[in-house]
Amino acid sequence: MADVEEELTGGGVNRVVRVGATVRRPPGAWSPRIHQLFDHLQTRGFTGAPRSFGTDPLGRDVFSFLPGEVGHDPWAPAVAGDAALTSAGRLLRAYHDATADVAASWRDGWQQPALDPVEVICHNDVAPYNCVYDGSAAVGLIDFDVAAPGPRSWDLAYAVYRFVPLGSAAGPRTPERLGLFFDAYGADAALREAALASVAPRLRDLAEYMRAAADAGDEAFAAHIARGDLEHYLRDITLLS
């Protein structure tokens, strides 16, 4: 009997399926770097990312399936709590530290260009929807397609925008939650300042990426723009600039 494929929904950009304990997804020109990254994370003892199993007979990338719940909107109560927030900050720090020794020498081969100063390999889309949770603990990161070398502050900027959250989604506890995330990551004053200064530029980069992808015929990003995602980011750029 052939392995049963279960389509995994939520990302909305690629068709991703689960086959048993593995995930299969379409390859990109950057796939060799992602496989290399996952192998390196294993050697560094970081278990919060999928393992690489090469490709299947259809040429799809094969990665291990991370069990747990993904933090899609609307957030479950456990994902919205402080324990989930701080665990995500610790997870991101552990991931960054595990990549710091190779980031400068792995500048090329990614979907996105490296961004100076290169300090780590940024995930570039760290958000609850790309985190796997075990109850209220963030235990894994998924969807590394846009990973690339860059500064810690660049990844932190988008992470705090999403997890705290900032912008038009900010609430009354935003300053407290921002401090909790930075504390969990172990960010010093300079890194906190750099991350906050990078939030609006990071969103501008995202807006430009979405426009370019849609103009190039990417139906997924065209759909995101049609549902108002781009307008949302543009409003938040104004709020956070």
Short mmCIF file of C-alpha atoms in Angstrom, two decimals:
data_model
loop_
_atom_site.label_atom_id
_atom_site.label_comp_id
_atom_site.label_asym_id
_atom_site.label_seq_id
_atom_site.Cartn_x
_atom_site.Cartn_y
_atom_site.Cartn_z
CA MET A 1 0.00 0.00 0.00
CA ALA A 2 1.38 3.40 -0.95
CA ASP A 3 2.15 5.86 1.78
CA VAL A 4 -0.81 8.13 2.45
CA GLU A 5 -0.20 11.84 1.83
CA GLU A 6 -1.91 14.29 4.16
CA GLU A 7 -1.82 17.90 2.97
CA LEU A 8 -0.68 20.32 5.66
CA THR A 9 -2.57 23.60 5.50
CA GLY A 10 -1.79 26.95 7.02
CA GLY A 11 1.27 28.21 5.15
CA GLY A 12 -0.53 29.01 1.94
CA VAL A 13 2.61 29.36 -0.21
CA ASN A 14 3.73 25.80 -1.03
CA ARG A 15 1.90 22.48 -1.17
CA VAL A 16 3.33 20.60 1.78
CA VAL A 17 2.28 17.06 2.68
CA ARG A 18 2.90 14.74 5.57
CA VAL A 19 3.83 11.14 4.83
CA GLY A 20 4.14 9.18 8.04
CA ALA A 21 6.84 10.81 10.17
CA THR A 22 8.10 12.95 7.31
CA VAL A 23 7.14 16.15 5.51
CA ARG A 24 7.51 16.50 1.75
CA ARG A 25 7.67 19.89 0.03
CA PRO A 26 8.64 21.25 -3.41
CA PRO A 27 12.37 21.94 -3.73
CA GLY A 28 13.92 25.28 -4.55
CA ALA A 29 17.34 26.34 -5.77
CA TRP A 30 18.14 27.02 -2.09
CA SER A 31 17.21 23.51 -0.92
CA PRO A 32 20.82 22.28 -0.61
CA ARG A 33 21.51 25.03 1.90
CA ILE A 34 18.43 24.15 3.95
CA HIS A 35 19.47 20.49 4.09
CA GLN A 36 22.98 21.59 5.06
CA LEU A 37 21.58 23.87 7.75
CA PHE A 38 19.45 21.11 9.27
CA ASP A 39 22.40 18.70 9.31
CA HIS A 40 24.53 21.33 11.02
CA LEU A 41 21.88 22.02 13.65
CA GLN A 42 21.87 18.33 14.51
CA THR A 43 25.63 18.35 15.05
CA ARG A 44 25.25 21.38 17.32
CA GLY A 45 22.62 19.62 19.44
CA PHE A 46 19.74 21.88 18.40
CA THR A 47 16.64 19.68 18.17
CA GLY A 48 14.09 22.43 17.49
CA ALA A 49 14.26 22.13 13.71
CA PRO A 50 13.37 19.32 11.30
CA ARG A 51 15.96 16.74 10.31
CA SER A 52 16.98 16.38 6.68
CA PHE A 53 16.25 13.14 4.83
CA GLY A 54 17.28 14.28 1.36
CA THR A 55 14.75 13.95 -1.46
CA ASP A 56 12.06 11.45 -2.42
CA PRO A 57 11.55 9.79 -5.85
CA LEU A 58 9.43 12.78 -6.92
CA GLY A 59 12.31 15.15 -6.19
CA ARG A 60 10.62 16.71 -3.18
CA ASP A 61 12.57 17.75 -0.10
CA VAL A 62 12.03 15.31 2.76
CA PHE A 63 12.24 16.51 6.35
CA SER A 64 11.14 15.03 9.66
CA PHE A 65 7.70 15.95 10.95
CA LEU A 66 7.79 17.90 14.22
CA PRO A 67 4.89 16.74 16.41
CA GLY A 68 2.84 19.34 18.25
CA GLU A 69 0.51 22.23 17.54
CA VAL A 70 1.37 25.10 15.22
CA GLY A 71 0.50 28.58 16.48
CA HIS A 72 -1.91 29.66 13.76
CA ASP A 73 -4.34 32.56 14.21
CA PRO A 74 -6.41 32.87 16.25
CA TRP A 75 -3.98 31.92 19.00
CA ALA A 76 -5.00 29.21 21.42
CA PRO A 77 -4.87 30.35 25.07
CA ALA A 78 -1.64 28.41 25.63
CA VAL A 79 0.06 30.11 22.67
CA ALA A 80 -1.09 33.55 23.84
CA GLY A 81 0.37 33.17 27.33
CA ASP A 82 3.65 34.37 28.78
CA ALA A 83 5.12 30.86 29.00
CA ALA A 84 4.77 30.42 25.25
CA LEU A 85 6.25 33.87 24.65
CA THR A 86 9.35 33.29 26.77
CA SER A 87 9.90 29.78 25.44
CA ALA A 88 9.90 31.20 21.90
CA GLY A 89 12.55 33.74 22.91
CA ARG A 90 14.75 30.99 24.33
CA LEU A 91 14.19 28.81 21.27
CA LEU A 92 15.21 31.60 18.90
CA ARG A 93 18.36 32.30 20.94
CA ALA A 94 19.34 28.62 20.89
CA TYR A 95 18.78 28.48 17.13
CA HIS A 96 20.85 31.60 16.50
CA ASP A 97 23.70 30.39 18.70
CA ALA A 98 23.76 27.06 16.85
CA THR A 99 24.31 28.85 13.51
CA ALA A 100 26.82 31.51 14.55
CA ASP A 101 29.87 29.41 13.67
CA VAL A 102 28.91 28.90 10.00
CA ALA A 103 26.91 32.01 9.09
CA ALA A 104 29.82 34.06 7.72
CA SER A 105 31.13 31.21 5.56
CA TRP A 106 27.70 30.24 4.17
CA ARG A 107 26.76 33.58 2.63
CA ASP A 108 25.56 32.28 -0.74
CA GLY A 109 23.03 29.74 -1.98
CA TRP A 110 19.96 30.96 -0.08
CA GLN A 111 16.68 32.24 -1.49
CA GLN A 112 17.34 35.62 0.16
CA PRO A 113 20.62 37.55 0.00
CA ALA A 114 22.82 37.77 3.05
CA LEU A 115 22.37 40.92 5.11
CA ASP A 116 25.35 42.54 6.80
CA PRO A 117 26.54 42.39 9.46
CA VAL A 118 26.32 38.62 9.24
CA GLU A 119 26.12 37.16 12.75
CA VAL A 120 23.79 34.17 12.45
CA ILE A 121 21.62 32.42 9.88
CA CYS A 122 18.32 34.24 10.27
CA HIS A 123 15.16 32.20 9.96
CA ASN A 124 13.54 35.34 8.51
CA ASP A 125 9.96 34.33 9.34
CA VAL A 126 9.97 33.59 13.06
CA ALA A 127 6.36 33.82 14.19
CA PRO A 128 3.84 31.69 16.09
CA TYR A 129 2.59 30.29 12.77
CA ASN A 130 6.08 28.86 12.18
CA CYS A 131 6.48 27.53 15.72
CA VAL A 132 5.50 24.10 16.96
CA TYR A 133 4.17 24.03 20.51
CA ASP A 134 3.97 21.32 23.14
CA GLY A 135 1.25 22.82 25.30
CA SER A 136 2.52 26.27 26.22
CA ALA A 137 6.13 25.61 25.22
CA ALA A 138 7.54 26.52 21.81
CA VAL A 139 9.66 23.48 20.96
CA GLY A 140 10.34 23.77 17.23
CA LEU A 141 10.74 26.04 14.23
CA ILE A 142 9.47 25.17 10.76
CA ASP A 143 9.43 26.67 7.24
CA PHE A 144 13.02 27.76 6.68
CA ASP A 145 12.56 28.65 2.98
CA VAL A 146 13.63 32.28 3.39
CA ALA A 147 16.48 31.64 5.85
CA ALA A 148 19.69 33.55 5.11
CA PRO A 149 22.72 34.94 6.94
CA GLY A 150 22.21 38.25 8.73
CA PRO A 151 22.25 40.10 12.05
CA ARG A 152 20.47 38.82 15.14
CA SER A 153 18.52 42.09 15.31
CA TRP A 154 16.87 41.43 11.92
CA ASP A 155 15.34 38.15 13.09
CA LEU A 156 14.50 39.57 16.50
CA ALA A 157 12.68 42.50 14.88
CA TYR A 158 10.17 40.31 13.11
CA ALA A 159 9.90 37.94 16.06
CA VAL A 160 8.87 40.65 18.51
CA TYR A 161 6.52 42.15 15.91
CA ARG A 162 4.73 38.81 15.70
CA PHE A 163 4.99 37.35 19.20
CA VAL A 164 4.46 40.39 21.42
CA PRO A 165 2.78 41.62 19.12
CA LEU A 166 3.59 45.15 17.89
CA GLY A 167 1.89 47.50 15.46
CA SER A 168 -1.88 47.61 15.11
CA ALA A 169 -2.18 44.32 17.01
CA ALA A 170 -0.48 45.72 20.13
CA GLY A 171 -2.35 45.44 23.41
CA PRO A 172 -2.13 46.95 26.89
CA ARG A 173 0.61 44.51 27.97
CA THR A 174 2.84 45.18 24.96
CA PRO A 175 5.76 46.81 26.89
CA GLU A 176 5.73 44.01 29.46
CA ARG A 177 5.60 41.26 26.85
CA LEU A 178 8.33 42.94 24.81
CA GLY A 179 10.58 42.92 27.85
CA LEU A 180 9.77 39.28 28.55
CA PHE A 181 10.74 38.23 25.02
CA PHE A 182 14.00 40.19 25.08
CA ASP A 183 14.84 38.82 28.53
CA ALA A 184 14.18 35.25 27.41
CA TYR A 185 16.42 35.74 24.37
CA GLY A 186 19.12 37.30 26.54
CA ALA A 187 19.29 40.50 24.52
CA ASP A 188 21.42 43.31 25.90
CA ALA A 189 20.45 46.98 25.63
CA ALA A 190 22.22 47.49 22.28
CA LEU A 191 20.55 44.48 20.69
CA ARG A 192 17.12 45.53 21.97
CA GLU A 193 17.60 48.99 20.48
CA ALA A 194 18.80 47.57 17.16
CA ALA A 195 15.89 45.12 16.97
CA LEU A 196 13.26 47.78 17.62
CA ALA A 197 14.89 50.08 15.06
CA SER A 198 14.71 47.23 12.53
CA VAL A 199 10.98 46.47 12.82
CA ALA A 200 9.75 49.03 10.28
CA PRO A 201 12.60 48.30 7.78
CA ARG A 202 11.89 44.57 8.16
CA LEU A 203 8.22 45.15 7.31
CA ARG A 204 9.19 47.32 4.32
CA ASP A 205 11.36 44.46 3.09
CA LEU A 206 8.42 42.08 3.51
CA ALA A 207 6.07 44.42 1.63
CA GLU A 208 8.52 44.71 -1.27
CA TYR A 209 8.99 40.94 -1.33
CA MET A 210 5.23 40.36 -1.46
CA ARG A 211 4.75 42.86 -4.28
CA ALA A 212 7.61 41.40 -6.31
CA ALA A 213 6.38 37.84 -5.85
CA ALA A 214 2.82 38.75 -6.84
CA ASP A 215 4.03 40.73 -9.87
CA ALA A 216 6.06 37.69 -10.93
CA GLY A 217 2.90 35.59 -10.98
CA ASP A 218 2.99 33.98 -7.55
CA GLU A 219 -0.68 33.22 -6.91
CA ALA A 220 -0.21 32.65 -3.19
CA PHE A 221 1.23 36.09 -2.57
CA ALA A 222 -1.31 37.66 -4.90
CA ALA A 223 -4.00 36.09 -2.73
CA HIS A 224 -2.33 37.42 0.43
CA ILE A 225 -2.37 40.91 -1.02
CA ALA A 226 -6.00 40.53 -2.11
CA ARG A 227 -7.08 39.63 1.43
CA GLY A 228 -5.42 42.77 2.80
CA ASP A 229 -2.10 41.54 4.19
CA LEU A 230 -0.05 44.15 2.34
CA GLU A 231 -2.29 47.00 3.50
CA HIS A 232 -1.94 45.73 7.06
CA TYR A 233 1.87 45.80 6.87
CA LEU A 234 1.88 49.25 5.29
CA ARG A 235 -0.27 50.58 8.15
CA ASP A 236 2.07 49.04 10.70
CA ILE A 237 5.12 50.51 8.96
CA THR A 238 3.55 53.95 9.47
CA LEU A 239 2.74 53.17 13.12
CA LEU A 240 6.21 51.84 13.89
CA SER A 241 8.37 54.28 11.92
#
